[in-house]
mmCIF file of C-alpha atoms in Angstrom:
data_model
loop_
_atom_site.group_PDB
_atom_site.id
_atom_site.type_symbol
_atom_site.label_atom_id
_atom_site.label_comp_id
_atom_site.label_asym_id
_atom_site.label_seq_id
_atom_site.Cartn_x
_atom_site.Cartn_y
_atom_site.Cartn_z
ATOM 1 C CA UNK R 223 58.969 75.500 40.173
ATOM 2 C CA UNK R 224 62.184 77.105 38.932
ATOM 3 C CA UNK R 225 64.582 77.672 41.775
ATOM 4 C CA UNK R 226 65.985 81.104 42.509
ATOM 5 C CA UNK R 227 69.519 79.754 42.047
ATOM 6 C CA UNK R 228 68.678 78.806 38.458
ATOM 7 C CA UNK R 229 67.479 82.328 37.730
ATOM 8 C CA UNK R 230 70.243 84.045 39.675
ATOM 9 C CA UNK R 231 73.345 81.787 39.582
ATOM 10 C CA UNK R 232 75.875 82.236 42.393
ATOM 11 C CA UNK R 233 78.312 85.052 41.846
ATOM 12 C CA UNK R 234 81.865 83.930 41.085
ATOM 13 C CA UNK R 235 85.078 85.830 41.646
ATOM 14 C CA UNK R 236 86.256 87.346 38.352
ATOM 15 C CA UNK R 237 89.668 86.179 37.149
ATOM 16 C CA UNK R 238 92.724 88.396 37.141
ATOM 17 C CA UNK R 239 93.557 89.733 33.694
ATOM 18 C CA UNK R 240 96.379 91.868 32.389
ATOM 19 C CA UNK R 241 95.444 95.529 32.440
ATOM 20 C CA UNK R 242 92.727 95.268 35.098
ATOM 21 C CA UNK R 243 92.413 98.425 37.213
ATOM 22 C CA UNK R 244 91.786 97.219 40.767
ATOM 23 C CA UNK R 245 92.013 98.200 44.379
ATOM 24 C CA UNK R 246 94.603 96.271 46.358
ATOM 25 C CA UNK R 247 91.894 94.415 48.276
ATOM 26 C CA UNK R 248 90.170 93.283 45.075
ATOM 27 C CA UNK R 249 93.511 92.330 43.533
ATOM 28 C CA UNK R 250 94.278 90.094 46.518
ATOM 29 C CA UNK R 251 90.774 88.574 46.437
ATOM 30 C CA UNK R 252 91.080 87.567 42.786
ATOM 31 C CA UNK R 253 94.718 86.444 43.096
ATOM 32 C CA UNK R 254 93.934 84.180 46.055
ATOM 33 C CA UNK R 255 91.092 82.603 44.052
ATOM 34 C CA UNK R 256 93.523 81.619 41.264
ATOM 35 C CA UNK R 257 96.115 79.287 42.858
ATOM 36 C CA UNK R 258 97.271 78.221 39.404
ATOM 37 C CA UNK R 259 98.656 81.740 38.812
ATOM 38 C CA UNK R 260 102.201 81.957 40.153
ATOM 39 C CA UNK R 261 102.984 85.629 39.583
ATOM 40 C CA UNK R 262 100.750 88.675 39.327
ATOM 41 C CA UNK R 263 101.484 92.215 40.434
ATOM 42 C CA UNK R 264 99.552 95.394 41.103
ATOM 43 C CA UNK R 265 101.557 98.421 39.952
ATOM 44 C CA UNK R 266 99.968 101.859 40.261
ATOM 45 C CA UNK R 267 96.559 100.174 40.429
ATOM 46 C CA UNK R 268 97.033 98.082 37.258
ATOM 47 C CA UNK R 269 97.423 94.300 37.068
ATOM 48 C CA UNK R 270 100.497 92.840 35.381
ATOM 49 C CA UNK R 271 100.710 89.075 34.885
ATOM 50 C CA UNK R 272 103.948 87.267 34.070
ATOM 51 C CA UNK R 273 104.589 85.406 30.834
ATOM 52 C CA UNK R 274 105.978 81.850 30.948
ATOM 53 C CA UNK R 275 109.585 82.046 32.160
ATOM 54 C CA UNK R 276 112.404 81.105 29.816
ATOM 55 C CA UNK R 277 115.571 79.446 31.083
ATOM 56 C CA UNK R 278 118.505 81.591 29.945
ATOM 57 C CA UNK R 279 116.660 84.913 30.076
ATOM 58 C CA UNK R 280 115.148 84.448 33.528
ATOM 59 C CA UNK R 281 115.388 81.125 35.364
ATOM 60 C CA UNK R 282 119.176 80.829 35.381
ATOM 61 C CA UNK R 283 119.885 84.515 36.203
ATOM 62 C CA UNK R 284 117.294 84.261 38.964
ATOM 63 C CA UNK R 285 119.068 81.203 40.394
ATOM 64 C CA UNK R 286 122.402 83.062 40.356
ATOM 65 C CA UNK R 287 120.920 85.988 42.273
ATOM 66 C CA UNK R 288 119.312 83.683 44.820
ATOM 67 C CA UNK R 289 122.584 81.786 45.320
ATOM 68 C CA UNK R 290 124.435 85.055 45.877
ATOM 69 C CA UNK R 291 121.852 86.428 48.321
ATOM 70 C CA UNK R 292 121.403 83.102 50.125
ATOM 71 C CA UNK R 293 125.142 82.961 50.769
ATOM 72 C CA UNK R 294 125.008 86.460 52.243
ATOM 73 C CA UNK R 295 121.987 85.586 54.378
ATOM 74 C CA UNK R 296 123.736 82.444 55.688
ATOM 75 C CA UNK R 297 126.579 84.600 57.003
ATOM 76 C CA UNK R 298 124.401 87.433 58.310
ATOM 77 C CA UNK R 299 122.033 86.539 61.170
ATOM 78 C CA UNK R 300 119.209 89.034 61.461
ATOM 79 C CA UNK R 301 118.723 89.395 57.702
ATOM 80 C CA UNK R 302 115.865 87.635 55.922
ATOM 81 C CA UNK R 303 115.726 86.637 52.271
ATOM 82 C CA UNK R 304 112.634 86.262 50.090
ATOM 83 C CA UNK R 305 112.141 84.627 46.681
ATOM 84 C CA UNK R 306 109.164 86.073 44.738
ATOM 85 C CA UNK R 307 107.219 87.279 47.793
ATOM 86 C CA UNK R 308 104.164 89.471 47.448
ATOM 87 C CA UNK R 309 104.875 92.879 49.017
ATOM 88 C CA UNK R 310 102.155 95.250 50.188
ATOM 89 C CA UNK R 311 103.713 98.634 49.529
ATOM 90 C CA UNK R 312 100.764 101.033 49.447
ATOM 91 C CA UNK R 313 97.112 101.231 48.428
ATOM 92 C CA UNK R 314 97.891 100.920 44.693
ATOM 93 C CA UNK R 315 100.998 98.767 44.643
ATOM 94 C CA UNK R 316 101.534 95.117 45.492
ATOM 95 C CA UNK R 317 104.571 93.903 43.508
ATOM 96 C CA UNK R 318 106.096 90.452 43.591
ATOM 97 C CA UNK R 319 109.834 91.096 43.183
ATOM 98 C CA UNK R 320 112.190 88.339 42.107
ATOM 99 C CA UNK R 321 114.174 88.650 45.348
ATOM 100 C CA UNK R 322 114.444 90.827 48.419
ATOM 101 C CA UNK R 323 116.540 91.265 51.539
ATOM 102 C CA UNK R 324 115.080 92.743 54.687
ATOM 103 C CA UNK R 325 116.355 93.553 58.153
ATOM 104 C CA UNK R 326 114.262 91.626 60.651
ATOM 105 C CA UNK R 327 114.567 93.823 63.751
ATOM 106 C CA UNK R 328 114.532 97.563 63.249
ATOM 107 C CA UNK R 329 114.027 97.349 59.483
ATOM 108 C CA UNK R 330 111.516 99.187 57.350
ATOM 109 C CA UNK R 331 109.138 96.275 56.695
ATOM 110 C CA UNK R 332 107.195 93.685 58.677
ATOM 111 C CA UNK R 333 105.530 90.314 58.184
ATOM 112 C CA UNK R 334 101.757 90.626 58.532
ATOM 113 C CA UNK R 335 99.541 88.286 60.494
ATOM 114 C CA UNK R 336 98.491 86.653 57.199
ATOM 115 C CA UNK R 337 102.154 86.192 56.195
ATOM 116 C CA UNK R 338 102.691 88.953 53.645
ATOM 117 C CA UNK R 339 105.561 91.429 53.550
ATOM 118 C CA UNK R 340 104.279 94.906 54.345
ATOM 119 C CA UNK R 341 106.313 98.050 53.732
ATOM 120 C CA UNK R 342 109.483 98.819 51.833
ATOM 121 C CA UNK R 343 112.202 96.240 52.310
ATOM 122 C CA UNK R 344 115.802 97.462 52.310
ATOM 123 C CA UNK R 345 116.819 95.759 49.029
ATOM 124 C CA UNK R 346 114.863 94.487 46.025
ATOM 125 C CA UNK R 347 116.120 92.684 42.913
ATOM 126 C CA UNK R 348 114.300 92.289 39.612
ATOM 127 C CA UNK R 349 115.374 90.087 36.689
ATOM 128 C CA UNK R 350 114.348 92.149 33.674
ATOM 129 C CA UNK R 351 114.043 90.442 30.315
ATOM 130 C CA UNK R 352 110.677 91.149 28.686
ATOM 131 C CA UNK R 353 109.756 93.310 31.721
ATOM 132 C CA UNK R 354 112.682 95.763 31.434
ATOM 133 C CA UNK R 355 110.462 98.716 30.546
ATOM 134 C CA UNK R 356 108.207 98.104 33.564
ATOM 135 C CA UNK R 357 111.105 97.420 35.940
ATOM 136 C CA UNK R 358 113.047 100.554 34.974
ATOM 137 C CA UNK R 359 110.124 102.956 34.861
ATOM 138 C CA UNK R 360 106.907 102.336 36.789
ATOM 139 C CA UNK R 361 108.394 99.924 39.311
ATOM 140 C CA UNK R 362 111.454 102.098 39.843
ATOM 141 C CA UNK R 363 109.188 105.051 40.595
ATOM 142 C CA UNK R 364 107.061 102.985 42.985
ATOM 143 C CA UNK R 365 110.061 101.561 44.851
ATOM 144 C CA UNK R 366 111.680 105.005 45.083
ATOM 145 C CA UNK R 367 108.507 106.659 46.353
ATOM 146 C CA UNK R 368 108.020 103.974 49.013
ATOM 147 C CA UNK R 369 111.624 104.170 50.243
ATOM 148 C CA UNK R 370 113.264 100.945 49.018
ATOM 149 C CA UNK R 371 116.877 101.752 49.860
ATOM 150 C CA UNK R 372 118.613 99.703 47.152
ATOM 151 C CA UNK R 373 117.061 98.523 43.897
ATOM 152 C CA UNK R 374 118.933 96.109 41.613
ATOM 153 C CA UNK R 375 117.870 95.361 38.031
ATOM 154 C CA UNK R 376 119.557 92.694 35.896
ATOM 155 C CA UNK R 377 118.714 93.584 32.271
ATOM 156 C CA UNK R 378 119.428 90.198 30.773
ATOM 157 C CA UNK R 379 118.880 91.016 27.090
ATOM 158 C CA UNK R 380 121.019 94.167 27.396
ATOM 159 C CA UNK R 381 123.729 92.346 29.389
ATOM 160 C CA UNK R 382 123.628 95.122 31.980
ATOM 161 C CA UNK R 383 123.203 95.239 35.734
ATOM 162 C CA UNK R 384 121.885 98.427 37.373
ATOM 163 C CA UNK R 385 122.343 99.043 41.102
ATOM 164 C CA UNK R 386 120.378 102.016 42.403
ATOM 165 C CA UNK R 387 120.725 103.546 45.857
ATOM 166 C CA UNK R 388 118.202 105.931 47.390
ATOM 167 C CA UNK R 389 119.776 109.315 48.101
ATOM 168 C CA UNK R 390 117.732 112.330 49.194
ATOM 169 C CA UNK R 391 114.578 110.811 47.737
ATOM 170 C CA UNK R 392 116.087 109.971 44.354
ATOM 171 C CA UNK R 393 117.783 106.878 42.950
ATOM 172 C CA UNK R 394 121.419 107.287 41.978
ATOM 173 C CA UNK R 395 123.299 104.583 40.115
ATOM 174 C CA UNK R 396 126.082 102.876 42.059
ATOM 175 C CA UNK R 397 129.146 102.160 39.940
ATOM 176 C CA UNK R 398 131.755 99.442 40.576
ATOM 177 C CA UNK R 399 134.890 100.495 42.436
ATOM 178 C CA UNK R 400 138.398 100.331 40.953
ATOM 179 C CA UNK R 401 138.378 96.548 41.411
ATOM 180 C CA UNK R 402 135.104 96.159 39.529
ATOM 181 C CA UNK R 403 133.129 95.452 42.714
ATOM 182 C CA UNK R 404 129.812 97.015 43.740
ATOM 183 C CA UNK R 405 129.419 97.247 47.522
ATOM 184 C CA UNK R 406 126.042 97.622 49.206
ATOM 185 C CA UNK R 407 125.641 100.655 51.448
ATOM 186 C CA UNK R 408 122.766 99.107 53.406
ATOM 187 C CA UNK R 409 124.120 95.564 53.805
ATOM 188 C CA UNK R 410 127.853 95.761 54.595
ATOM 189 C CA UNK R 411 129.749 92.884 53.046
ATOM 190 C CA UNK R 412 127.251 92.350 50.227
ATOM 191 C CA UNK R 413 129.768 92.626 47.407
ATOM 192 C CA UNK R 414 129.099 91.905 43.750
ATOM 193 C CA UNK R 415 131.574 91.322 40.938
ATOM 194 C CA UNK R 416 129.410 92.726 38.157
ATOM 195 C CA UNK R 417 131.550 91.419 35.293
ATOM 196 C CA UNK R 418 131.652 87.918 36.773
ATOM 197 C CA UNK R 419 127.874 87.866 37.189
ATOM 198 C CA UNK R 420 127.218 89.040 33.646
ATOM 199 C CA UNK R 421 129.772 86.506 32.393
ATOM 200 C CA UNK R 422 128.044 83.633 34.165
ATOM 201 C CA UNK R 423 130.983 83.008 36.529
ATOM 202 C CA UNK R 424 129.071 82.149 39.696
ATOM 203 C CA UNK R 425 132.165 80.763 41.412
ATOM 204 C CA UNK R 426 133.863 84.167 41.091
ATOM 205 C CA UNK R 427 130.732 85.954 42.271
ATOM 206 C CA UNK R 428 130.676 83.853 45.447
ATOM 207 C CA UNK R 429 134.441 84.197 45.955
ATOM 208 C CA UNK R 430 134.151 88.000 45.970
ATOM 209 C CA UNK R 431 131.123 87.834 48.256
ATOM 210 C CA UNK R 432 133.137 85.757 50.742
ATOM 211 C CA UNK R 433 135.726 88.520 50.789
ATOM 212 C CA UNK R 434 132.984 90.979 51.687
ATOM 213 C CA UNK R 435 131.696 88.690 54.431
ATOM 214 C CA UNK R 436 135.199 88.579 55.938
ATOM 215 C CA UNK R 437 135.479 92.364 56.348
ATOM 216 C CA UNK R 438 135.352 94.164 59.669
ATOM 217 C CA UNK R 439 132.417 96.212 58.376
ATOM 218 C CA UNK R 440 130.363 93.060 57.927
ATOM 219 C CA UNK R 441 131.298 91.725 61.340
ATOM 220 C CA UNK R 442 130.284 95.035 62.929
ATOM 221 C CA UNK R 443 126.952 94.879 61.056
ATOM 222 C CA UNK R 444 126.299 91.370 62.375
ATOM 223 C CA UNK R 445 127.014 92.518 65.910
ATOM 224 C CA UNK R 446 124.620 95.416 65.431
ATOM 225 C CA UNK R 447 121.880 93.092 64.187
ATOM 226 C CA UNK R 448 122.409 90.698 67.087
ATOM 227 C CA UNK R 449 121.900 93.531 69.570
#
């Protein structure tokens, strides 16, 4: 006798593929079934899967950003840092940004019971090489609509760094001050020497950040977080 399982083989979970239109629940189901996939995102209900990462156009810039943010986090209790975390933003959007900073107590996001970030974190960074069009258009719209307060995009091929701040529901570009430094409005003391970063001078980037960490504004922010 032919078994029923031979006639009707067990259903398998379909793989994630670029361009799939999925609900967030189905996206998570397929992503979790593919542990070999390291980065996939759901943006406006469509699946985007990362290409292999090159060194100079992504891996090294990513390391610079993480070193800069990790130094800030080390000096700022109450702030949490994430590297490539999946973020549940809304029913159609589950991005996996290159880096994020979030305020632990009293912030705009939370950590779910199954260990995902839920809600709009205060700051998100994307390293944009081949993904520049996505990062500066669809993702920017999604982050703005969900209330991400500061959105940073390093356009590696263009040798540009964009820092956007949410103002009255729209993103405005934050320019460096007279000293060439961009200062975060949400995270006091998070200072960035844009020219040094684009020039690959990590030592200078961290030197300027230390100056920001030494300001009274940063100390007052730490005291606020501790309360």
